[in-house]
Amino acid sequence: MNTTNMAENETLESITEHERILQEIESTDTACVGPTLRSVYDDQPNAHKRFMEKLDARIRNHDREIEKMCNFHHQGFVDAITELLKVRADAEKLMGQVTDTNQRLQEAGREVTTQTEEVIRCRIQQRNMATTVEKLQLCIPVLEMYSKLKEQLEFKRYYAALKTMEQLETFYIPRVSHYRFCQIMAETLPKLRDEIKDVSMSDLKDFLESIRKHSDKIGETAMRQAQQHRTFISAMQKQTSLGCTKPLYSLNGRTPTQHNGHDGEEGTEEEEAEEEVLTAHDLVDFSPVYRCLHIYTVLGDRETFENYYRKQRKKQARLVLQPQSNMHETVEGYRKYFNQIVGFFVVEDHILHATQGLVTRAFTDELWNMALSKIIAVLRTHSSYCDDPDLVLELKNMIVIFADTLQGYGFTVNRLFDLLFEIRDQYNETLLKKWASVFREIFEQDNYSPIPVETEEEYKSIVCRFPFHDADIEKQPFPKKLPMSHSVPQIYTQVKEFIYASLKFSESLHRSSTEIDDMLRKSTNLLLTRTLSGCLQNLIKKPHIGLTELVQIIINTTHLEQACKYLEEFITNITNVSPETIHTTRLYGLATFKDARHAAEGEIYTKLNQKIDEFIQLADYEWGMSESDGRASGYLMDLINFLRSTFQVFTHLPGKVAQTACMSACKHLASSLMQMLLDPDLKQISLGAIQQFNLDVIQCELFASSEPVPGFQGDTLQLAFIDLRQLLDLFMVWDWSTYLADYGQPSSKYLRVNPSTALALLEKMKDTSKKNNIFSQFRKNDRDKQRLIETVVKQLRSLVNGMSQHS
């Protein structure tokens, strides 16, 4: 019972569950049916069969409801079908009409469609064209500018090209920067800039090489114009005292110096042609410098360019300042050297004023100071090699023009004028050497005879060249003779020529008249005291200059000394500086002539003695002769005749000189004769030889007493032979007792006889051998005489020994 109830309960529950599931299936979306259907199989076994049965029953139930509904609406459906069938025919008819209309419409719209498509295509093209035109309007200016850039590069208008590049980069390319050609163009511009820099730098290098070659011509032009300017100013100063005139030359469009005065319009057409103004642009194209400077300035690299330019110009300056090794040999060597330097600094001056900051005044001054030190060293060295005064003078003139030219461009040149004073000393040295040869030639060609004058014209010609005034000679009739020889007016003229030559160097040195006067006097003093003095001293010492020539030289120096005051006046007239001015150097060179005269006098004495020695060497005494010849020796008579004729020539000499020469000759003759007697090689002398020797001394005494030279008082000249005379008298008279008795007494008759001299001569007369005993006749007559000699010898020896001990 319970079981049955339980079964019934279960059945009711399952039925209720199946109903719920069916309701879910009917109401639930088919996508979510899965879980509901799964619950069918999760229930009790065989539940799905009961569910299927329940489902079939439900389906049948719905089918019956559908059938009922269809049966309810069947008549309306039939009516609708009937109506639909009626409509079919109309629909088909309408379909035919629609199809026909559509066909006609398609045929009618086909042309419109074609035209519409064409319109659309044209509008698209029009829009594209408008866009293209718009873009081309942006691109064409860029292309035009780039084409312009290429054209500028082709014609080497680099500065304009850089400006074009700047416009391209700033205004044009940014507008169309998205196009590829613009990107390529933008990438190309820096390369073009580098090319422009390289090309402009190459042009600058060519310019530097060009001015290196043209510096010589530029400098030559500048110095020539400076020379013309100086010449013109000098001429104008001589004609008028109104001051300097307007400058005649200009380089770089600038006048080196500014003057006030006349315009010089009075010059001839020829002079105007010579004074044509030249500029550096006439000789050198400076455009590469300007172009390169602008390019580097635009590129913002100006400092690099300035540094490069200055570095290269410094290198060129060093090359310009390097002279050729043989520059000192010719004027052209110096001229080329100066031209190159002037040309270099004229270019720098032009660059300084034509550009702003490429070079500065400090830079040019630095270059000039460096150059000036090198120039001075070079000129100091090379001028020292030069021995031609004309070349040194040319060098001085070029240095002055060189200095004036550069001074006109603002460069300091004081050191160059200081150098000129050093070169002036060198110039004077070369002048002295030149005039030394001139003086030597004059002395060699002189005949050392008084100048014969045949006519008044000849006399005036000589007086015009040499200031000679002598009233006595002027009164003499022609022909007559002047006391000096031809060398005197020639020497005087050459001294004046030397002064002129020395003055040439002192000109244009910007020195006062006092300084120039001082220079002339000092150089003239050097000429007299060194050059002329040396030539005179050498002349006097020459072997071929005899006594006559020496006498003439003394006379010549006397007249030259007297003419020195005229040289003083000559220098005064040149410089207009009075000799009385304080600190004025005086011509002390006249001492030269006194020294030369003294040297000539000494040489006269020497040559006289030499001639006397030559005659003495001809003496040929027979020292063992038994008796004399009774007359003086021939050599001595010849010697006396020579002395007489010589002293006659001395009449033109100052009296004191002639007297001194005569006294010197007599003393030397007496000394030589005494030495002949006392010659150690002479061992024996006979009494006859003594007598012969006495005859010769008597002739000498006669000559001395004949007053060969006037002016001696009493027997002054004869005293030269007093030693010989007393010695010979002692032996001739054989007065030994008197000699020995009166020895040492001031009143002694033989006061001048020295015991040693008497002993030496007595020794030569002793009886030393029987064969050669010269006193044999005494032994025959009186043998006591030999013993007397021995006694005298002993006494003389005692006197000699006493003198030696006393001394």
CSV table of C-alpha atoms in Angstrom, one decimal, residues 487-679:
chain,number,residue,atom,x,y,z
A,487,SER,CA,151.5,117.3,-57.9
A,488,VAL,CA,150.7,120.3,-55.7
A,489,PRO,CA,147.7,121.8,-57.7
A,490,GLN,CA,146.6,118.2,-58.5
A,491,ILE,CA,146.6,117.2,-54.9
A,492,TYR,CA,144.8,120.4,-53.9
A,493,THR,CA,142.2,119.8,-56.6
A,494,GLN,CA,141.7,116.2,-55.6
A,495,VAL,CA,141.2,117.2,-52.0
A,496,LYS,CA,138.4,119.5,-53.2
A,497,GLU,CA,137.0,116.7,-55.3
A,498,PHE,CA,137.0,114.5,-52.2
A,499,ILE,CA,135.1,117.1,-50.3
A,500,TYR,CA,132.5,117.3,-53.1
A,501,ALA,CA,132.3,113.5,-53.1
A,502,SER,CA,131.8,113.4,-49.3
A,503,LEU,CA,129.2,116.1,-49.5
A,504,LYS,CA,127.2,114.0,-52.0
A,505,PHE,CA,126.6,111.4,-49.3
A,506,SER,CA,125.6,114.0,-46.7
A,507,GLU,CA,122.9,115.4,-48.9
A,508,SER,CA,119.3,114.3,-48.2
A,509,LEU,CA,120.1,112.9,-44.8
A,510,HIS,CA,117.8,115.4,-43.1
A,511,ARG,CA,120.7,116.9,-41.2
A,512,SER,CA,121.5,120.5,-40.4
A,513,SER,CA,124.1,122.6,-42.1
A,514,THR,CA,126.2,122.4,-39.0
A,515,GLU,CA,126.2,118.7,-38.9
A,516,ILE,CA,127.0,118.5,-42.6
A,517,ASP,CA,129.9,120.9,-42.1
A,518,ASP,CA,131.2,118.8,-39.2
A,519,MET,CA,131.0,115.7,-41.3
A,520,LEU,CA,132.9,117.3,-44.2
A,521,ARG,CA,135.6,118.6,-41.9
A,522,LYS,CA,136.0,115.3,-40.1
A,523,SER,CA,136.2,113.3,-43.4
A,524,THR,CA,138.7,115.9,-44.8
A,525,ASN,CA,140.8,115.6,-41.7
A,526,LEU,CA,140.8,111.8,-42.2
A,527,LEU,CA,141.8,112.3,-45.9
A,528,LEU,CA,144.8,114.5,-44.9
A,529,THR,CA,145.9,112.7,-41.7
A,530,ARG,CA,145.5,109.1,-42.9
A,531,THR,CA,145.4,108.8,-46.7
A,532,LEU,CA,147.5,111.7,-47.9
A,533,SER,CA,149.9,111.3,-45.0
A,534,GLY,CA,150.3,107.6,-45.7
A,535,CYS,CA,151.0,108.3,-49.4
A,536,LEU,CA,153.5,111.0,-48.5
A,537,GLN,CA,155.3,108.7,-46.0
A,538,ASN,CA,155.4,105.9,-48.6
A,539,LEU,CA,156.6,108.2,-51.3
A,540,ILE,CA,159.4,109.5,-49.1
A,541,LYS,CA,160.6,106.0,-48.4
A,542,LYS,CA,160.7,104.9,-52.0
A,543,PRO,CA,164.2,104.0,-53.3
A,544,HIS,CA,163.9,106.1,-56.5
A,545,ILE,CA,163.2,109.3,-54.6
A,546,GLY,CA,166.5,111.1,-54.4
A,547,LEU,CA,167.7,114.1,-52.6
A,548,THR,CA,166.4,116.5,-55.3
A,549,GLU,CA,162.9,114.9,-55.1
A,550,LEU,CA,163.0,115.1,-51.3
A,551,VAL,CA,163.8,118.7,-51.5
A,552,GLN,CA,160.9,119.3,-53.9
A,553,ILE,CA,158.6,117.3,-51.6
A,554,ILE,CA,159.5,119.5,-48.7
A,555,ILE,CA,158.7,122.6,-50.8
A,556,ASN,CA,155.5,121.0,-52.0
A,557,THR,CA,154.3,120.2,-48.5
A,558,THR,CA,155.0,123.8,-47.4
A,559,HIS,CA,152.7,125.2,-50.1
A,560,LEU,CA,150.0,122.6,-49.4
A,561,GLU,CA,150.2,123.5,-45.7
A,562,GLN,CA,149.7,127.1,-46.6
A,563,ALA,CA,146.7,126.2,-48.8
A,564,CYS,CA,144.8,124.5,-45.9
A,565,LYS,CA,143.2,127.8,-44.9
A,566,TYR,CA,141.7,128.0,-48.4
A,567,LEU,CA,140.2,124.5,-47.9
A,568,GLU,CA,138.6,125.8,-44.7
A,569,GLU,CA,137.0,128.6,-46.7
A,570,PHE,CA,136.0,126.2,-49.4
A,571,ILE,CA,134.0,124.1,-46.9
A,572,THR,CA,132.6,127.2,-45.3
A,573,ASN,CA,131.3,128.4,-48.7
A,574,ILE,CA,129.7,125.0,-49.3
A,575,THR,CA,127.9,124.7,-45.9
A,576,ASN,CA,127.5,128.4,-45.0
A,577,VAL,CA,128.7,127.5,-41.5
A,578,SER,CA,131.3,129.9,-40.1
A,579,PRO,CA,134.5,128.3,-38.8
A,580,GLU,CA,134.0,130.4,-35.6
A,581,THR,CA,130.8,128.6,-34.8
A,582,ILE,CA,130.9,126.7,-31.5
A,583,HIS,CA,131.8,123.0,-31.8
A,584,THR,CA,132.9,123.4,-35.4
A,585,THR,CA,135.6,120.9,-36.2
A,586,ARG,CA,138.8,122.6,-37.4
A,587,LEU,CA,141.1,121.3,-40.2
A,588,TYR,CA,143.9,119.9,-38.2
A,589,GLY,CA,145.2,118.0,-41.2
A,590,LEU,CA,147.8,120.6,-41.8
A,591,ALA,CA,149.9,118.6,-39.3
A,592,THR,CA,150.1,116.0,-42.0
A,593,PHE,CA,152.3,118.3,-44.1
A,594,LYS,CA,154.5,119.1,-41.1
A,595,ASP,CA,155.0,115.5,-40.4
A,596,ALA,CA,155.7,114.7,-44.0
A,597,ARG,CA,158.2,117.6,-44.2
A,598,HIS,CA,159.9,116.3,-41.1
A,599,ALA,CA,160.0,112.8,-42.5
A,600,ALA,CA,161.4,114.1,-45.8
A,601,GLU,CA,164.0,116.1,-43.9
A,602,GLY,CA,165.0,113.0,-42.0
A,603,GLU,CA,165.1,111.0,-45.2
A,604,ILE,CA,167.3,113.7,-46.7
A,605,TYR,CA,169.7,113.3,-43.8
A,606,THR,CA,169.6,109.5,-44.2
A,607,LYS,CA,170.1,109.6,-48.0
A,608,LEU,CA,172.9,112.1,-47.6
A,609,ASN,CA,174.6,109.8,-45.2
A,610,GLN,CA,174.0,106.8,-47.5
A,611,LYS,CA,175.6,108.7,-50.4
A,612,ILE,CA,178.5,109.6,-48.2
A,613,ASP,CA,178.8,105.9,-47.3
A,614,GLU,CA,178.8,105.0,-51.0
A,615,PHE,CA,181.7,107.3,-51.6
A,616,ILE,CA,183.6,106.1,-48.5
A,617,GLN,CA,183.2,102.6,-49.8
A,618,LEU,CA,185.2,103.7,-52.9
A,619,ALA,CA,188.1,104.7,-50.7
A,620,ASP,CA,191.2,102.6,-51.5
A,621,TYR,CA,194.0,103.7,-49.1
A,622,GLU,CA,197.3,102.0,-49.2
A,623,TRP,CA,197.8,101.9,-45.5
A,624,GLY,CA,201.4,100.8,-45.7
A,625,MET,CA,202.5,103.6,-48.1
A,626,SER,CA,205.8,105.2,-47.2
A,627,GLU,CA,204.7,108.7,-48.1
A,628,SER,CA,201.5,110.5,-49.3
A,629,ASP,CA,200.7,111.3,-52.9
A,630,GLY,CA,200.7,115.0,-52.2
A,631,ARG,CA,197.1,115.5,-53.2
A,632,ALA,CA,193.7,114.5,-51.8
A,633,SER,CA,192.1,111.2,-52.7
A,634,GLY,CA,189.9,111.1,-55.8
A,635,TYR,CA,186.9,109.5,-54.0
A,636,LEU,CA,186.9,112.3,-51.4
A,637,MET,CA,187.1,115.1,-54.1
A,638,ASP,CA,184.1,113.4,-55.8
A,639,LEU,CA,182.3,113.3,-52.5
A,640,ILE,CA,182.9,117.0,-51.8
A,641,ASN,CA,181.8,118.0,-55.3
A,642,PHE,CA,178.6,116.0,-54.8
A,643,LEU,CA,178.0,117.7,-51.5
A,644,ARG,CA,178.6,121.1,-53.1
A,645,SER,CA,176.1,120.5,-55.9
A,646,THR,CA,173.6,119.0,-53.5
A,647,PHE,CA,173.7,121.9,-51.1
A,648,GLN,CA,173.2,124.2,-54.0
A,649,VAL,CA,169.8,122.5,-54.5
A,650,PHE,CA,169.1,123.0,-50.9
A,651,THR,CA,168.9,126.8,-51.4
A,652,HIS,CA,165.1,126.4,-51.9
A,653,LEU,CA,164.8,124.7,-48.6
A,654,PRO,CA,164.1,126.6,-45.4
A,655,GLY,CA,167.5,127.7,-44.0
A,656,LYS,CA,167.4,125.6,-40.9
A,657,VAL,CA,166.8,122.4,-42.9
A,658,ALA,CA,169.7,123.1,-45.2
A,659,GLN,CA,172.0,123.9,-42.3
A,660,THR,CA,170.9,120.8,-40.4
A,661,ALA,CA,171.5,118.7,-43.5
A,662,CYS,CA,174.9,120.2,-44.1
A,663,MET,CA,175.9,119.7,-40.4
A,664,SER,CA,174.6,116.2,-40.4
A,665,ALA,CA,176.5,115.4,-43.6
A,666,CYS,CA,179.8,116.8,-42.2
A,667,LYS,CA,179.4,115.0,-38.9
A,668,HIS,CA,178.6,111.7,-40.7
A,669,LEU,CA,181.6,112.2,-43.0
A,670,ALA,CA,183.9,112.9,-40.0
A,671,SER,CA,182.5,109.9,-38.1
A,672,SER,CA,183.0,107.6,-41.2
A,673,LEU,CA,186.6,108.8,-41.6
A,674,MET,CA,187.3,108.2,-38.0
A,675,GLN,CA,185.7,104.7,-38.2
A,676,MET,CA,187.9,104.0,-41.2
A,677,LEU,CA,191.1,104.7,-39.1
A,678,LEU,CA,189.9,102.7,-36.2
A,679,ASP,CA,188.6,99.8,-38.2
